[in-house]
Amino acid sequence: MAVFVDFENIKRAVDDYFVNERVELRRIFEEIGKVTEGRIVLKRAYADWGVFKDYRSDLLDNATEPIQTFSLTYKGKNGADIKIAIDVMDVVLRQSDITHVALVSGDSDFTPLVLKLRETGRYVVGVGVRSNTSTYLAKACDRFCYYDDLHGADNTELPERSIPATPMDQVALLAKGLAALGNRPVPGSALKTTMRKIDPMFDETRAGHTSFLEFLRAHGDIIDLHKPAIGDVTVAPKGRLEGGLEATLLPPATNGMNGAGMPRSDGAALSRYSAVSSPQPFAPLESNPVYTTVAPHLMSSGERLRLWLRDNNFRYVPSAERHQIIRVMYDLFADPENNDLSLKEAKDRLHLWFEENRPSVPWESINSTVYHLFYTWCFFFDRSDGDEGKQLWDRRTSLQADIHSADELITKCERGIARKLWERDRGDVDAEALNEWLYDGDKEKYEYIEEMVKSVSANMGNGAPTGLGVNGFPVMNVKTLAG
């Protein structure tokens, strides 16, 4: 067995999906060894190692040869790709005793290489992060393992993650997840995301459940559920759905702060929330996750908004880049030849387009913008096959029916972000701070942002259905894409 690690690719994916996570080379090699039941005779990891000096001991501990690569494009992506492809073919052609090859990457560019290896009779194993792995690459391999699912042989604690070495009791984790969200009715997708932040090893399938909804239904003795015909399930501690829509939309009254970490002055809102509050059996956590060393009340409004958006998976992307990415995404879905695309396939093609045509646009900006579109109800996912266990990334995807141009797609995304803020702030959205985040403080855009905030607030004030977004489209969360 020979293993080739596209380290920069896997590192970017891990940074994007996990919290405070180092790439665990040992776990990767252990999993590859279990798959093949053979001896790994060659391990190479490719990167600009001047950037990743802190991984020197990891390489030594795992007897891995570091291969220095340099950028051939602005993004520094193809330097490693080309070198890996050349080295892989050189090894298999020179060493006939190498019967298995492992590629650690999610990059679709390796698909032709994998197919060629299989032509030569080699068994190919792939490893990548689920949400950033090309569907084409995964299908091309004889076996593909997702980094998300890897566990060490000794099940030891993951470095730099304050979580237990084994999964937390699922009932206790469910209680902590609801407590962290304020013990109020919340979308199921938001609850699952929070539970995975508390315990990244959480996986409902370990307990025999085929979906998160099935997991929730199995705990009906301690929670209430509301599942609309379309859209996300709403979850609350037992007896807490009686408060209706108002209870669902009110942010948690925690230490005098609202859901965005801003001081609340609306005493009436606090009273309404307290009226439906029931701390048992979901007692608040002793300490909620902290993502900044600056107290929220010492931050500016713009800093608080940016922090809240970041912690809710909306990473900042400069407006010019974001608009360009969205326009290319619109063109992809507007092409009649792409009517069978999944979102994962569309994202792969988006990365490829920018690599070939606009290499100056960072990989992270493309990925984050796709997440923006997903979180803001811009996509429709075909569920006609009846396979409830199928991941949204892999379902046939199209744009929502009310989107007829790239400009409308941009507007829908931005309105969706404003709605997210409205839900957390109960209508008190700072237009100036939002303009800073969306348009880098462009004064000419302020009036547009102000009118958008007013429009969204009026729409939500009229009572949009729980679990549905603006215009009645379903609320979904990107973390559900990873199962």
Short mmCIF file of C-alpha atoms in Angstrom, two decimals:
data_model
loop_
_atom_site.label_atom_id
_atom_site.label_comp_id
_atom_site.label_asym_id
_atom_site.label_seq_id
_atom_site.Cartn_x
_atom_site.Cartn_y
_atom_site.Cartn_z
CA MET A 1 0.00 0.00 0.00
CA ALA A 2 1.22 3.50 -0.91
CA VAL A 3 -0.45 6.58 0.58
CA PHE A 4 -0.38 10.05 -0.96
CA VAL A 5 -1.76 12.95 1.08
CA ASP A 6 -2.87 16.20 -0.56
CA PHE A 7 -2.31 17.91 2.77
CA GLU A 8 -3.36 21.43 1.80
CA ASN A 9 -6.67 20.14 0.45
CA ILE A 10 -7.53 18.10 3.52
CA LYS A 11 -6.35 20.89 5.84
CA ARG A 12 -8.59 23.46 4.14
CA ALA A 13 -11.56 21.11 4.37
CA VAL A 14 -10.96 20.30 8.03
CA ASP A 15 -10.58 23.99 8.91
CA ASP A 16 -13.80 24.77 7.07
CA TYR A 17 -15.93 22.09 8.69
CA PHE A 18 -14.52 21.39 12.14
CA VAL A 19 -13.85 23.56 15.19
CA ASN A 20 -10.25 23.82 16.47
CA GLU A 21 -9.31 20.67 14.61
CA ARG A 22 -5.88 19.46 13.53
CA VAL A 23 -5.57 17.03 10.66
CA GLU A 24 -5.20 13.66 12.35
CA LEU A 25 -2.71 11.81 10.15
CA ARG A 26 -2.50 8.87 12.54
CA ARG A 27 -6.24 8.26 12.36
CA ILE A 28 -6.19 8.51 8.58
CA PHE A 29 -3.40 5.93 8.29
CA GLU A 30 -5.10 3.63 10.82
CA GLU A 31 -8.32 3.68 8.80
CA ILE A 32 -6.48 3.03 5.54
CA GLY A 33 -4.66 0.13 7.20
CA LYS A 34 -7.96 -1.37 8.38
CA VAL A 35 -9.48 -1.13 4.93
CA THR A 36 -6.63 -2.93 3.18
CA GLU A 37 -5.41 -5.17 6.02
CA GLY A 38 -2.00 -4.68 4.47
CA ARG A 39 1.30 -2.99 5.20
CA ILE A 40 1.78 0.65 4.26
CA VAL A 41 5.21 0.83 2.67
CA LEU A 42 5.12 4.44 1.47
CA LYS A 43 3.59 7.59 2.98
CA ARG A 44 3.99 10.99 1.36
CA ALA A 45 2.31 14.27 2.25
CA TYR A 46 2.37 17.19 -0.19
CA ALA A 47 2.21 20.85 0.86
CA ASP A 48 4.12 24.07 1.21
CA TRP A 49 5.64 22.92 4.49
CA GLY A 50 6.97 26.36 5.26
CA VAL A 51 3.36 27.24 6.01
CA PHE A 52 2.62 24.11 8.07
CA LYS A 53 5.72 23.95 10.28
CA ASP A 54 3.64 22.90 13.29
CA TYR A 55 2.96 19.53 11.63
CA ARG A 56 6.63 18.50 11.65
CA SER A 57 6.22 16.20 14.66
CA ASP A 58 3.05 14.66 13.16
CA LEU A 59 4.99 13.73 10.03
CA LEU A 60 7.86 12.24 12.03
CA ASP A 61 5.54 10.32 14.38
CA ASN A 62 3.77 8.75 11.41
CA ALA A 63 6.90 8.06 9.32
CA THR A 64 5.55 10.28 6.57
CA GLU A 65 7.79 11.87 3.98
CA PRO A 66 7.02 15.58 3.49
CA ILE A 67 7.10 16.63 -0.17
CA GLN A 68 7.55 20.36 -0.72
CA THR A 69 5.29 21.92 -3.36
CA PHE A 70 5.00 25.48 -4.61
CA SER A 71 2.04 27.38 -5.99
CA LEU A 72 1.44 27.31 -9.72
CA THR A 73 -1.64 29.54 -9.37
CA TYR A 74 -2.69 32.31 -7.02
CA LYS A 75 -4.52 29.75 -4.90
CA GLY A 76 -1.59 27.35 -4.80
CA LYS A 77 -3.78 24.38 -5.67
CA ASN A 78 -2.37 22.79 -8.81
CA GLY A 79 1.22 22.61 -7.56
CA ALA A 80 0.42 19.66 -5.30
CA ASP A 81 -2.10 18.09 -7.69
CA ILE A 82 0.36 17.75 -10.56
CA LYS A 83 3.21 16.54 -8.35
CA ILE A 84 1.01 13.91 -6.70
CA ALA A 85 -0.28 12.62 -10.05
CA ILE A 86 3.27 12.27 -11.42
CA ASP A 87 4.58 10.57 -8.28
CA VAL A 88 1.66 8.14 -8.05
CA MET A 89 2.11 6.92 -11.61
CA ASP A 90 5.88 6.73 -11.18
CA VAL A 91 5.49 4.54 -8.07
CA VAL A 92 2.94 2.12 -9.52
CA LEU A 93 4.83 1.70 -12.80
CA ARG A 94 8.16 1.10 -11.08
CA GLN A 95 6.93 -1.03 -8.18
CA SER A 96 4.62 -3.82 -9.31
CA ASP A 97 4.28 -5.06 -5.73
CA ILE A 98 2.22 -1.95 -4.85
CA THR A 99 -1.30 -3.35 -5.18
CA HIS A 100 -3.19 -0.66 -3.23
CA VAL A 101 -3.01 3.13 -3.50
CA ALA A 102 -4.64 5.60 -1.10
CA LEU A 103 -5.33 9.24 -1.98
CA VAL A 104 -6.17 11.62 0.86
CA SER A 105 -8.04 14.44 -0.86
CA GLY A 106 -11.53 15.49 -1.87
CA ASP A 107 -10.42 17.14 -5.10
CA SER A 108 -12.29 16.12 -8.26
CA ASP A 109 -9.09 16.73 -10.27
CA PHE A 110 -7.83 13.35 -9.07
CA THR A 111 -10.74 11.45 -10.66
CA PRO A 112 -8.88 10.67 -13.94
CA LEU A 113 -5.86 9.50 -11.92
CA VAL A 114 -8.05 7.14 -9.88
CA LEU A 115 -9.61 5.69 -13.02
CA LYS A 116 -6.18 5.16 -14.56
CA LEU A 117 -4.94 3.41 -11.40
CA ARG A 118 -7.90 1.05 -11.51
CA GLU A 119 -7.13 0.32 -15.17
CA THR A 120 -3.70 -0.90 -14.03
CA GLY A 121 -5.36 -3.23 -11.54
CA ARG A 122 -4.69 -1.20 -8.40
CA TYR A 123 -7.22 -1.04 -5.59
CA VAL A 124 -7.81 2.65 -4.79
CA VAL A 125 -8.86 4.01 -1.40
CA GLY A 126 -9.88 7.64 -0.94
CA VAL A 127 -10.17 9.75 2.22
CA GLY A 128 -11.78 13.19 2.42
CA VAL A 129 -14.08 15.46 4.41
CA ARG A 130 -17.68 14.65 3.51
CA SER A 131 -18.95 18.16 2.74
CA ASN A 132 -15.90 18.99 0.60
CA THR A 133 -15.41 15.76 -1.32
CA SER A 134 -16.22 15.51 -5.00
CA THR A 135 -18.98 13.03 -5.76
CA TYR A 136 -17.09 11.99 -8.89
CA LEU A 137 -13.94 11.22 -6.93
CA ALA A 138 -15.74 9.23 -4.24
CA LYS A 139 -17.57 7.12 -6.84
CA ALA A 140 -14.38 6.50 -8.82
CA CYS A 141 -12.55 4.93 -5.86
CA ASP A 142 -12.92 1.26 -4.91
CA ARG A 143 -13.47 2.42 -1.34
CA PHE A 144 -13.94 5.92 0.04
CA CYS A 145 -13.66 6.79 3.74
CA TYR A 146 -14.91 10.07 5.17
CA TYR A 147 -12.65 11.89 7.60
CA ASP A 148 -15.77 12.87 9.57
CA ASP A 149 -16.30 9.21 10.53
CA LEU A 150 -12.74 8.30 11.53
CA HIS A 151 -12.04 7.13 15.08
CA GLY A 152 -8.67 6.15 16.48
CA ALA A 153 -7.93 2.56 17.39
CA ASP A 154 -7.64 3.54 21.06
CA ASN A 155 -10.59 5.97 20.77
CA THR A 156 -8.48 8.67 22.41
CA GLU A 157 -9.41 12.32 22.64
CA LEU A 158 -8.95 14.39 19.50
CA PRO A 159 -6.24 17.05 19.93
CA GLU A 160 -7.34 20.56 20.78
CA ARG A 161 -10.99 19.60 21.14
CA SER A 162 -12.63 19.83 24.54
CA ILE A 163 -14.79 16.75 24.07
CA PRO A 164 -14.81 13.28 25.61
CA ALA A 165 -12.90 10.45 24.00
CA THR A 166 -16.17 8.57 23.52
CA PRO A 167 -19.49 10.02 22.40
CA MET A 168 -21.51 11.75 25.10
CA ASP A 169 -24.71 10.06 26.27
CA GLN A 170 -27.20 11.04 23.58
CA VAL A 171 -30.02 11.97 25.96
CA ALA A 172 -27.68 14.20 27.96
CA LEU A 173 -26.35 15.71 24.74
CA LEU A 174 -29.90 16.41 23.53
CA ALA A 175 -30.62 18.21 26.80
CA LYS A 176 -27.43 20.24 26.59
CA GLY A 177 -28.11 21.15 22.98
CA LEU A 178 -31.55 22.53 23.79
CA ALA A 179 -30.20 24.33 26.85
CA ALA A 180 -27.48 25.98 24.77
CA LEU A 181 -30.21 27.27 22.44
CA GLY A 182 -32.24 28.70 25.33
CA ASN A 183 -34.66 25.83 26.02
CA ARG A 184 -37.06 27.16 23.40
CA PRO A 185 -38.54 25.80 20.17
CA VAL A 186 -35.79 25.66 17.54
CA PRO A 187 -35.32 24.16 14.05
CA GLY A 188 -34.06 20.59 14.17
CA SER A 189 -31.14 21.48 11.91
CA ALA A 190 -30.00 24.16 14.37
CA LEU A 191 -30.27 21.69 17.24
CA LYS A 192 -28.18 19.09 15.44
CA THR A 193 -25.52 21.68 14.62
CA THR A 194 -25.38 22.75 18.27
CA MET A 195 -25.16 19.16 19.48
CA ARG A 196 -22.22 18.55 17.15
CA LYS A 197 -20.51 21.69 18.43
CA ILE A 198 -20.81 20.31 21.97
CA ASP A 199 -19.79 16.78 20.94
CA PRO A 200 -18.40 16.52 17.38
CA MET A 201 -18.54 12.73 17.71
CA PHE A 202 -22.34 12.77 17.83
CA ASP A 203 -23.84 10.51 15.19
CA GLU A 204 -27.44 9.35 15.50
CA THR A 205 -26.73 6.29 13.36
CA ARG A 206 -24.61 4.79 16.16
CA ALA A 207 -27.84 4.21 18.08
CA GLY A 208 -29.48 2.59 15.07
CA HIS A 209 -31.41 5.62 13.80
CA THR A 210 -31.49 6.21 10.05
CA SER A 211 -32.01 9.97 10.36
CA PHE A 212 -31.90 12.79 12.90
CA LEU A 213 -35.70 13.03 12.74
CA GLU A 214 -35.98 9.37 13.71
CA PHE A 215 -33.56 10.03 16.59
CA LEU A 216 -35.75 12.91 17.81
CA ARG A 217 -38.94 10.84 17.57
CA ALA A 218 -37.31 8.15 19.70
CA HIS A 219 -36.98 10.71 22.51
CA GLY A 220 -40.58 11.91 22.46
CA ASP A 221 -40.81 11.39 26.21
CA ILE A 222 -38.62 14.44 26.87
CA ILE A 223 -39.16 16.65 23.81
CA ASP A 224 -42.02 17.96 21.66
CA LEU A 225 -41.85 17.92 17.86
CA HIS A 226 -43.71 19.71 15.11
CA LYS A 227 -43.02 18.46 11.57
CA PRO A 228 -44.72 20.52 8.84
CA ALA A 229 -45.48 18.97 5.47
CA ILE A 230 -42.61 21.01 4.00
CA GLY A 231 -39.59 22.24 5.89
CA ASP A 232 -37.56 21.53 8.98
CA VAL A 233 -38.88 19.96 12.15
CA THR A 234 -39.31 22.22 15.20
CA VAL A 235 -38.00 20.81 18.48
CA ALA A 236 -38.62 21.98 22.06
CA PRO A 237 -38.38 20.66 25.61
CA LYS A 238 -41.53 18.79 26.65
CA GLY A 239 -44.49 21.13 27.00
CA ARG A 240 -42.76 24.07 25.32
CA LEU A 241 -44.50 24.12 21.93
CA GLU A 242 -47.70 25.44 23.43
CA GLY A 243 -46.33 28.98 23.23
CA GLY A 244 -46.80 28.85 19.45
CA LEU A 245 -45.06 31.05 16.92
CA GLU A 246 -44.14 33.77 19.41
CA ALA A 247 -42.31 31.31 21.62
CA THR A 248 -40.51 29.95 18.58
CA LEU A 249 -39.27 33.32 17.41
CA LEU A 250 -38.27 34.80 20.75
CA PRO A 251 -34.50 34.66 21.37
CA PRO A 252 -33.24 33.16 24.61
CA ALA A 253 -33.04 35.60 27.53
CA THR A 254 -29.59 34.67 28.78
CA ASN A 255 -27.62 36.99 31.07
CA GLY A 256 -29.50 39.98 29.68
CA MET A 257 -28.26 39.33 26.15
CA ASN A 258 -30.24 38.50 23.07
CA GLY A 259 -29.38 35.72 20.61
CA ALA A 260 -26.75 37.83 18.87
CA GLY A 261 -24.92 38.59 22.11
CA MET A 262 -26.37 42.12 22.30
CA PRO A 263 -27.83 43.66 25.48
CA ARG A 264 -31.63 43.49 25.49
CA SER A 265 -33.70 46.41 26.68
CA ASP A 266 -37.10 45.00 25.72
CA GLY A 267 -38.50 44.06 29.12
CA ALA A 268 -41.80 42.97 27.60
CA ALA A 269 -40.04 40.49 25.35
CA LEU A 270 -38.14 39.10 28.32
CA SER A 271 -41.38 38.69 30.23
CA ARG A 272 -43.04 36.88 27.33
CA TYR A 273 -40.07 34.54 27.09
CA SER A 274 -40.03 33.90 30.83
CA ALA A 275 -43.71 33.02 30.72
CA VAL A 276 -43.00 29.97 28.56
CA SER A 277 -39.66 29.09 30.17
CA SER A 278 -39.27 25.77 31.94
CA PRO A 279 -35.71 24.98 33.00
CA GLN A 280 -36.29 21.34 33.95
CA PRO A 281 -35.22 18.85 32.88
CA PHE A 282 -33.14 21.04 30.56
CA ALA A 283 -31.07 23.10 32.98
CA PRO A 284 -28.86 25.75 31.31
CA LEU A 285 -25.25 24.82 30.71
CA GLU A 286 -22.82 26.08 33.33
CA SER A 287 -21.01 27.88 30.56
CA ASN A 288 -21.98 28.34 26.93
CA PRO A 289 -19.37 28.07 24.15
CA VAL A 290 -17.27 31.21 23.88
CA TYR A 291 -15.91 32.23 20.49
CA THR A 292 -14.23 35.49 21.39
CA THR A 293 -12.18 36.92 24.23
CA VAL A 294 -14.02 40.26 24.02
CA ALA A 295 -17.18 40.66 26.10
CA PRO A 296 -20.18 41.17 23.78
CA HIS A 297 -21.26 44.41 25.48
CA LEU A 298 -17.82 45.90 24.74
CA MET A 299 -18.07 45.21 21.00
CA SER A 300 -19.43 47.56 18.39
CA SER A 301 -22.71 46.65 16.73
CA GLY A 302 -20.84 45.67 13.58
CA GLU A 303 -18.47 43.40 15.51
CA ARG A 304 -21.37 41.67 17.25
CA LEU A 305 -23.17 41.14 13.96
CA ARG A 306 -20.04 39.76 12.30
CA LEU A 307 -19.38 37.46 15.26
CA TRP A 308 -22.93 36.12 15.27
CA LEU A 309 -22.92 35.50 11.51
CA ARG A 310 -19.57 33.72 11.71
CA ASP A 311 -20.74 31.50 14.56
CA ASN A 312 -23.84 30.65 12.54
CA ASN A 313 -21.83 29.57 9.48
CA PHE A 314 -22.00 32.82 7.49
CA ARG A 315 -18.36 33.61 6.84
CA TYR A 316 -17.56 37.03 5.44
CA VAL A 317 -16.88 37.20 1.70
CA PRO A 318 -16.09 40.55 -0.02
CA SER A 319 -19.14 41.71 -1.93
CA ALA A 320 -17.46 41.73 -5.36
CA GLU A 321 -16.29 38.12 -4.94
CA ARG A 322 -19.61 37.00 -3.49
CA HIS A 323 -21.60 38.49 -6.37
CA GLN A 324 -19.28 36.99 -8.97
CA ILE A 325 -19.54 33.54 -7.39
CA ILE A 326 -23.34 33.76 -7.19
CA ARG A 327 -23.59 34.82 -10.84
CA VAL A 328 -21.55 31.83 -11.98
CA MET A 329 -23.65 29.56 -9.77
CA TYR A 330 -26.81 30.96 -11.36
CA ASP A 331 -25.42 30.29 -14.84
CA LEU A 332 -24.68 26.70 -13.85
CA PHE A 333 -28.25 26.01 -12.78
CA ALA A 334 -29.77 28.05 -15.62
CA ASP A 335 -28.08 25.78 -18.17
CA PRO A 336 -30.70 23.18 -19.30
CA GLU A 337 -27.96 20.56 -19.57
CA ASN A 338 -27.46 20.77 -15.80
CA ASN A 339 -30.98 19.85 -14.72
CA ASP A 340 -29.74 16.67 -13.02
CA LEU A 341 -27.00 18.33 -10.95
CA SER A 342 -26.67 17.72 -7.23
CA LEU A 343 -25.46 20.58 -5.07
CA LYS A 344 -22.17 18.79 -4.46
CA GLU A 345 -21.62 18.40 -8.20
CA ALA A 346 -22.52 22.05 -8.76
CA LYS A 347 -20.01 23.09 -6.11
CA ASP A 348 -17.31 20.99 -7.77
CA ARG A 349 -18.01 22.65 -11.12
CA LEU A 350 -18.00 26.06 -9.48
CA HIS A 351 -14.53 25.45 -8.03
CA LEU A 352 -13.31 24.20 -11.40
CA TRP A 353 -14.68 27.25 -13.24
CA PHE A 354 -12.92 29.67 -10.91
CA GLU A 355 -9.71 27.67 -10.97
CA GLU A 356 -9.66 27.94 -14.76
CA ASN A 357 -11.10 31.44 -15.24
CA ARG A 358 -10.65 33.45 -12.02
CA PRO A 359 -7.87 31.81 -9.98
CA SER A 360 -7.54 34.94 -7.83
CA VAL A 361 -10.85 34.12 -6.10
CA PRO A 362 -9.98 32.15 -2.94
CA TRP A 363 -11.24 28.61 -2.45
CA GLU A 364 -12.72 29.61 0.92
CA SER A 365 -14.81 32.41 -0.63
CA ILE A 366 -16.40 29.99 -3.08
CA ASN A 367 -17.21 27.44 -0.41
CA SER A 368 -18.60 30.04 2.00
CA THR A 369 -20.79 31.62 -0.67
CA VAL A 370 -22.35 28.25 -1.52
CA TYR A 371 -23.14 27.89 2.18
CA HIS A 372 -24.71 31.39 2.17
CA LEU A 373 -27.03 30.31 -0.64
CA PHE A 374 -27.95 27.09 1.11
CA TYR A 375 -28.71 28.71 4.45
CA THR A 376 -30.95 31.31 2.80
CA TRP A 377 -33.35 28.90 1.09
CA CYS A 378 -32.13 29.50 -2.47
CA PHE A 379 -32.16 25.82 -3.50
CA PHE A 380 -34.89 23.26 -4.06
CA PHE A 381 -33.97 19.62 -3.40
CA ASP A 382 -35.80 16.83 -5.19
CA ARG A 383 -37.18 14.34 -2.66
CA SER A 384 -39.30 12.36 -5.13
CA ASP A 385 -37.17 9.23 -4.81
CA GLY A 386 -38.53 8.64 -1.29
CA ASP A 387 -35.05 8.00 0.13
CA GLU A 388 -35.16 9.94 3.42
CA GLY A 389 -31.62 8.89 4.27
CA LYS A 390 -30.15 10.48 1.16
CA GLN A 391 -28.02 13.52 1.92
CA LEU A 392 -29.15 16.86 0.55
CA TRP A 393 -25.76 17.36 -1.13
CA ASP A 394 -26.51 14.31 -3.29
CA ARG A 395 -30.10 15.12 -4.25
CA ARG A 396 -31.01 16.63 -7.59
CA THR A 397 -30.94 20.38 -6.99
CA SER A 398 -32.45 23.41 -8.68
CA LEU A 399 -32.93 27.07 -7.83
CA GLN A 400 -36.14 28.07 -6.09
CA ALA A 401 -39.01 28.85 -8.45
CA ASP A 402 -39.02 32.59 -7.69
CA ILE A 403 -35.45 33.06 -8.97
CA HIS A 404 -35.25 34.10 -12.63
CA SER A 405 -31.93 35.96 -12.80
CA ALA A 406 -28.57 36.22 -11.10
CA ASP A 407 -29.64 39.54 -9.55
CA GLU A 408 -32.69 37.85 -8.02
CA LEU A 409 -30.47 35.11 -6.62
CA ILE A 410 -28.21 37.73 -5.02
CA THR A 411 -31.22 39.56 -3.57
CA LYS A 412 -32.79 36.38 -2.20
CA CYS A 413 -29.54 35.44 -0.49
CA GLU A 414 -29.13 38.88 1.07
CA ARG A 415 -32.77 38.97 2.21
CA GLY A 416 -32.27 35.55 3.74
CA ILE A 417 -29.31 36.80 5.75
CA ALA A 418 -31.39 39.77 6.94
CA ARG A 419 -34.14 37.36 7.97
CA LYS A 420 -31.67 35.25 9.95
CA LEU A 421 -30.66 38.37 11.87
CA TRP A 422 -34.29 39.36 12.38
CA GLU A 423 -35.05 35.97 13.92
CA ARG A 424 -32.21 36.37 16.41
CA ASP A 425 -32.79 40.04 17.23
CA ARG A 426 -36.59 39.99 17.07
CA GLY A 427 -36.64 42.75 14.48
CA ASP A 428 -33.87 45.01 15.79
CA VAL A 429 -31.47 44.62 12.84
CA ASP A 430 -28.70 47.20 12.49
CA ALA A 431 -28.81 48.20 8.81
CA GLU A 432 -25.48 50.01 9.00
CA ALA A 433 -23.72 46.96 10.46
CA LEU A 434 -25.34 44.70 7.87
CA ASN A 435 -24.24 47.06 5.09
CA GLU A 436 -20.70 46.85 6.44
CA TRP A 437 -20.83 43.04 6.26
CA LEU A 438 -22.59 42.75 2.89
CA TYR A 439 -21.12 45.71 1.01
CA ASP A 440 -18.00 46.68 2.94
CA GLY A 441 -19.71 49.85 4.17
CA ASP A 442 -20.50 51.24 0.71
CA LYS A 443 -22.56 54.36 1.47
CA GLU A 444 -24.39 54.08 -1.85
CA LYS A 445 -25.77 50.71 -0.74
CA TYR A 446 -27.00 51.84 2.67
CA GLU A 447 -30.45 52.93 1.46
CA TYR A 448 -30.93 49.58 -0.28
CA ILE A 449 -29.94 47.69 2.87
CA GLU A 450 -32.19 49.86 5.05
CA GLU A 451 -35.19 49.24 2.78
CA MET A 452 -34.42 45.51 2.67
CA VAL A 453 -34.30 45.32 6.47
CA LYS A 454 -37.63 47.14 6.72
CA SER A 455 -39.20 44.85 4.13
CA VAL A 456 -37.95 41.68 5.81
CA SER A 457 -39.05 42.94 9.23
CA ALA A 458 -42.54 43.72 7.90
CA ASN A 459 -42.74 40.29 6.28
CA MET A 460 -41.64 38.48 9.43
CA GLY A 461 -43.80 40.67 11.65
CA ASN A 462 -46.83 39.36 9.78
CA GLY A 463 -45.92 35.86 10.96
CA ALA A 464 -44.01 33.66 8.55
CA PRO A 465 -44.78 29.99 9.29
CA THR A 466 -42.48 28.19 11.68
CA GLY A 467 -39.90 26.14 9.79
CA LEU A 468 -40.44 28.10 6.59
CA GLY A 469 -38.38 30.89 5.18
CA VAL A 470 -39.37 34.05 3.40
CA ASN A 471 -41.95 33.23 0.68
CA GLY A 472 -42.69 29.97 2.48
CA PHE A 473 -39.62 27.98 1.47
CA PRO A 474 -38.24 25.38 3.87
CA VAL A 475 -35.58 26.19 6.46
CA MET A 476 -32.54 23.96 6.09
CA ASN A 477 -29.08 23.89 7.63
CA VAL A 478 -25.89 22.97 5.81
CA LYS A 479 -24.63 20.73 8.61
CA THR A 480 -27.38 18.28 7.70
CA LEU A 481 -25.48 17.76 4.49
CA ALA A 482 -22.85 15.83 6.38
CA GLY A 483 -25.38 13.41 7.79
#
